[in-house]
Coordinates of C-alpha atoms in Angstrom, one line a residue:
X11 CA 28.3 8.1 63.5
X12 CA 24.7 7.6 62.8
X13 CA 24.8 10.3 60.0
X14 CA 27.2 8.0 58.5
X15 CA 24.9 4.9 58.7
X16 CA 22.6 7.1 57.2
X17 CA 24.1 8.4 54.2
X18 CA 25.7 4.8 53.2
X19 CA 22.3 3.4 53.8
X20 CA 20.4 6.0 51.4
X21 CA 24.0 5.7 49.1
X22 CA 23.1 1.5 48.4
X23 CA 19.5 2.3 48.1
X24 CA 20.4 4.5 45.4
X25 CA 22.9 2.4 43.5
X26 CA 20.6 -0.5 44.1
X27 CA 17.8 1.3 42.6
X28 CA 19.9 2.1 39.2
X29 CA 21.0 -1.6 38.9
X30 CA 17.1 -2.8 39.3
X31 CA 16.4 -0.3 36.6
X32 CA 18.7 -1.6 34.2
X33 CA 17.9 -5.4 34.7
X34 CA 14.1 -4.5 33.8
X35 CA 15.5 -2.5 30.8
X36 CA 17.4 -5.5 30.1
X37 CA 14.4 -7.6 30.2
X38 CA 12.5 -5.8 27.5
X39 CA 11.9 -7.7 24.8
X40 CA 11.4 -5.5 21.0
X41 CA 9.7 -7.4 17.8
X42 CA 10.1 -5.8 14.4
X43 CA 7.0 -6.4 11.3
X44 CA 6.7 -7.7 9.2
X45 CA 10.2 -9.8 10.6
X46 CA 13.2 -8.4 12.0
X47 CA 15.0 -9.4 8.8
X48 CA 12.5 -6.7 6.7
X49 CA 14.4 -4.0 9.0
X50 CA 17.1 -2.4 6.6
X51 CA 19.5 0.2 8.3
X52 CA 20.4 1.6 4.8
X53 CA 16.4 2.5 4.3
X54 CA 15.4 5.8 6.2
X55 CA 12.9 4.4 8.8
X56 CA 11.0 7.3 11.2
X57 CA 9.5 5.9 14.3
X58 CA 5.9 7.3 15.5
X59 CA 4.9 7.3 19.3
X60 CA 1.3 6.1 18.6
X61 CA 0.9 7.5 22.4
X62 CA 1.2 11.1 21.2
X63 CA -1.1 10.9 18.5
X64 CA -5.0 11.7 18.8
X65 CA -7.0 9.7 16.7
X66 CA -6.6 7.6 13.2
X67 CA -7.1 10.7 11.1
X68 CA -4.0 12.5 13.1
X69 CA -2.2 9.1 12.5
X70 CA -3.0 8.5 8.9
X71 CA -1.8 12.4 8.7
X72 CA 1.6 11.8 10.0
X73 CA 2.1 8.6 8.1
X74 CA 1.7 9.9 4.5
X75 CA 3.8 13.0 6.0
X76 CA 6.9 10.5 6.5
X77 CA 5.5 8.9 3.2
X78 CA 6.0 11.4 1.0
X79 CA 9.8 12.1 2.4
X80 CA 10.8 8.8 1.5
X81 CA 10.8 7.6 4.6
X82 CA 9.3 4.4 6.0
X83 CA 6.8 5.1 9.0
X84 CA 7.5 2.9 12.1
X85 CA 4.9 2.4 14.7
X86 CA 6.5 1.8 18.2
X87 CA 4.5 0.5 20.9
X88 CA 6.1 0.2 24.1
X89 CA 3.9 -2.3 26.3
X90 CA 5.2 -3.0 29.4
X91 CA 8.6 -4.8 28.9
X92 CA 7.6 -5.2 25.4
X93 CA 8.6 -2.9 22.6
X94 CA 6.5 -3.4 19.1
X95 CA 7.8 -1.6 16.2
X96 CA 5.5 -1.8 12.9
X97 CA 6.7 -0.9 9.7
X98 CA 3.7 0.5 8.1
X99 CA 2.7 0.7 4.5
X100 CA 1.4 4.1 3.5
X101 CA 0.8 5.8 0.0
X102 CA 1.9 9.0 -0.5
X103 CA -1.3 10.7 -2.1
X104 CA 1.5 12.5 -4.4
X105 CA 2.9 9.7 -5.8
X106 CA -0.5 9.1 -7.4
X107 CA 0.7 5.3 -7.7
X108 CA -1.6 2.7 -9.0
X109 CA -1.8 -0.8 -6.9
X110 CA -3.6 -3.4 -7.6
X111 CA -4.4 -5.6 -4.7
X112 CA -6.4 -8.7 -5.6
X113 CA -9.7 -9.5 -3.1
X114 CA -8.3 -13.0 -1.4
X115 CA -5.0 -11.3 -0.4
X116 CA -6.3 -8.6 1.7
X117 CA -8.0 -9.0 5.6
X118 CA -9.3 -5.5 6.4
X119 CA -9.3 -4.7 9.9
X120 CA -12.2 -2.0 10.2
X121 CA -14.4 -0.8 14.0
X122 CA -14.2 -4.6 15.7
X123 CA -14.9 -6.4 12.4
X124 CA -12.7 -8.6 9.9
X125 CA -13.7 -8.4 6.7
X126 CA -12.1 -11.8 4.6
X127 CA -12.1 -11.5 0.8
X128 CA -14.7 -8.4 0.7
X129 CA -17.5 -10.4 1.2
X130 CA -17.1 -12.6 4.6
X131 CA -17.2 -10.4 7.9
X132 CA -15.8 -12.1 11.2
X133 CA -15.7 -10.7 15.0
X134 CA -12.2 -9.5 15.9
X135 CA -12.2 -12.1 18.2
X136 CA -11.5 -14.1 15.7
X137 CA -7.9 -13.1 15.2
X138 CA -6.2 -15.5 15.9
X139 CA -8.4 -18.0 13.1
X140 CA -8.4 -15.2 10.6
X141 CA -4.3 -14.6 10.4
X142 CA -3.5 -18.6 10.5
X143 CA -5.7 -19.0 7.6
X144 CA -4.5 -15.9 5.5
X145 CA -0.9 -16.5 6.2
X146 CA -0.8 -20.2 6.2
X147 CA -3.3 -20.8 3.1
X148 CA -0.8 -20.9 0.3
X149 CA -3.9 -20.9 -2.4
X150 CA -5.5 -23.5 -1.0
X151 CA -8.7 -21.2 0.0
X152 CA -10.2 -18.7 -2.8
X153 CA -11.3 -16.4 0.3
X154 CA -7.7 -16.1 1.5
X155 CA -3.6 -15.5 0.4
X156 CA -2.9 -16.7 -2.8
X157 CA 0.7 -16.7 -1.3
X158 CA 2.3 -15.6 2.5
X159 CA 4.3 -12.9 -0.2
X160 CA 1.0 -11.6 -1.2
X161 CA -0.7 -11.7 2.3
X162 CA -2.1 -7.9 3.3
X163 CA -4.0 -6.4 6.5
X164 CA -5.1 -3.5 5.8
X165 CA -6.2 -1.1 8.8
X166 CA -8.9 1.3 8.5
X167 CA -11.0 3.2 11.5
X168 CA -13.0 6.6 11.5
X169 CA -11.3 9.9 11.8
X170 CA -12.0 10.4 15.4
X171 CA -11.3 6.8 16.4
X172 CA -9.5 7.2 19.6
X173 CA -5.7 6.0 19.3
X174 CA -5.5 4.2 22.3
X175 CA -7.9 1.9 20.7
X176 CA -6.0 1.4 18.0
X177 CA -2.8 0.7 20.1
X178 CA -5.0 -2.1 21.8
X179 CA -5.9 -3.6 18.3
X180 CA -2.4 -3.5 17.3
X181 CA -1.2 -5.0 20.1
X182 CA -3.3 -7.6 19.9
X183 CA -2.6 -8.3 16.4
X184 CA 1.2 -8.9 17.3
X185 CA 0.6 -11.0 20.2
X186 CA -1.2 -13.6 18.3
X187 CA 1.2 -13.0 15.1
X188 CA 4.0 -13.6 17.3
X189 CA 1.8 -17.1 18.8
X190 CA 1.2 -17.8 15.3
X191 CA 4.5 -17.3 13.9
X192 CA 6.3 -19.3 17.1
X193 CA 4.5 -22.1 16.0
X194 CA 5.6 -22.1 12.6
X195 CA 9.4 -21.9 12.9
X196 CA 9.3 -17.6 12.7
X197 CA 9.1 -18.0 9.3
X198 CA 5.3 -15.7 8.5
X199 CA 5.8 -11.9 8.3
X200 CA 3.0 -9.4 9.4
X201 CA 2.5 -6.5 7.0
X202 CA 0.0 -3.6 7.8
X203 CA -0.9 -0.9 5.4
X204 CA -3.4 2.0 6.6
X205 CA -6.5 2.9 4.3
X206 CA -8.1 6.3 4.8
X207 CA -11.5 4.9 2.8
X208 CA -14.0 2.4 4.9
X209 CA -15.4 -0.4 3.4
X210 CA -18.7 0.0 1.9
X211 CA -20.2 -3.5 0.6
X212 CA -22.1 -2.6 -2.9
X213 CA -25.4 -5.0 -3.0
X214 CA -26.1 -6.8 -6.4
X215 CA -28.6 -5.8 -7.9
X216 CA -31.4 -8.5 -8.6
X217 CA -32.1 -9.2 -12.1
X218 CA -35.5 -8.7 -13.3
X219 CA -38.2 -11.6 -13.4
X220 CA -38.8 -12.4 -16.8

């Protein structure tokens, strides 16, 4: 009799067990970027576990891979119940294409700075600041968006920059997207294109003393 006890007992800890696994799967909650409406099932889309890559230079390797497949890179990030996925924009080097991005619609995410329009650099800290005035500027500001269409971040870190950082940066760029966007009826998008070049601010040159 006592076996029985025991084997019913271990049986509901068991089914138990399953049933609390799939309420906290249930619980997850998955955002898509730029917006889950820029997520196209007809477009080939290849998901990247950012936990199995090295550093930025293995990252930005495996991007232009998928790139130059025609596929669409996807970041995933699984944090806790919270699943990120980034659709990221990457040039194949093959393609040789020629973009022109004008100054104001670019924030460039490089180390733990922000660089606004080239010229202004702002602690990361500053997040939160940075992406409400880019997104939200509509041309009112010649240092940010002419338009939330033409709004850019672009990411760039050293070769050897450890990818867990990255992750954490990433993380921390959706988190106060998705604050951000919440508080403007979900109607901003995030888009994130990787840079393999740092930038390098050229000084003008004085001009002579007459």
């Amino acid at each position: 009799m006592k076996l029985y006890y025991y084997i019913l007992l271990i049986t509901l800890i068991f089914f138990n067990c399953k049933e609390i696994n799939k309420n906290i799967e249930q619980n997850e909650t998955e955002y898509y970027y730029p917006s889950n409406e820029s997520f196209n099932p007809q477009i080939q889309e290849k998901p990247i576990n950012i936990d199995s890559i090295e550093n930025f230079g293995k990252l930005l390797t495996v991007t232009e891979k998928i790139s130059c497949e025609d596929q669409l890179p996807i970041i995933r990030i699984n944090n806790k119940n919270t699943i990120f996925n980034f659709k990221i924009f990457k040039d194949c080097p093959d393609a040789m294409d020629v973009i022109d991005y004008k100054q104001r619609n670019i924030v460039l995410i490089q180390g733990d700075s922000i660089i606004v329009n080239v010229l202004i650099s702002k602690p990361f800290d500053s997040l939160k600041k940075v992406l409400s005035n880019h997104l939200l500027n509509n041309g009112s500001s010649p240092n940010y968006s002419i338009s939330l269409d033409k709004a850019l971040f672009m990411y760039h870190q050293d070769s050897t920059y450890d990818s867990k950082k990255v992750k954490e940066h990433f993380i921390k760029l959706a988190s106060v997207f998705n604050e951000v966007n919440s508080e403007n009826g979900d109607s901003l998008e995030l888009k994130i294109k990787l840079i393999e070049y740092p930038f390098t601010r050229i000084p003008i040159p004085q001009l002579p003393i007459e």
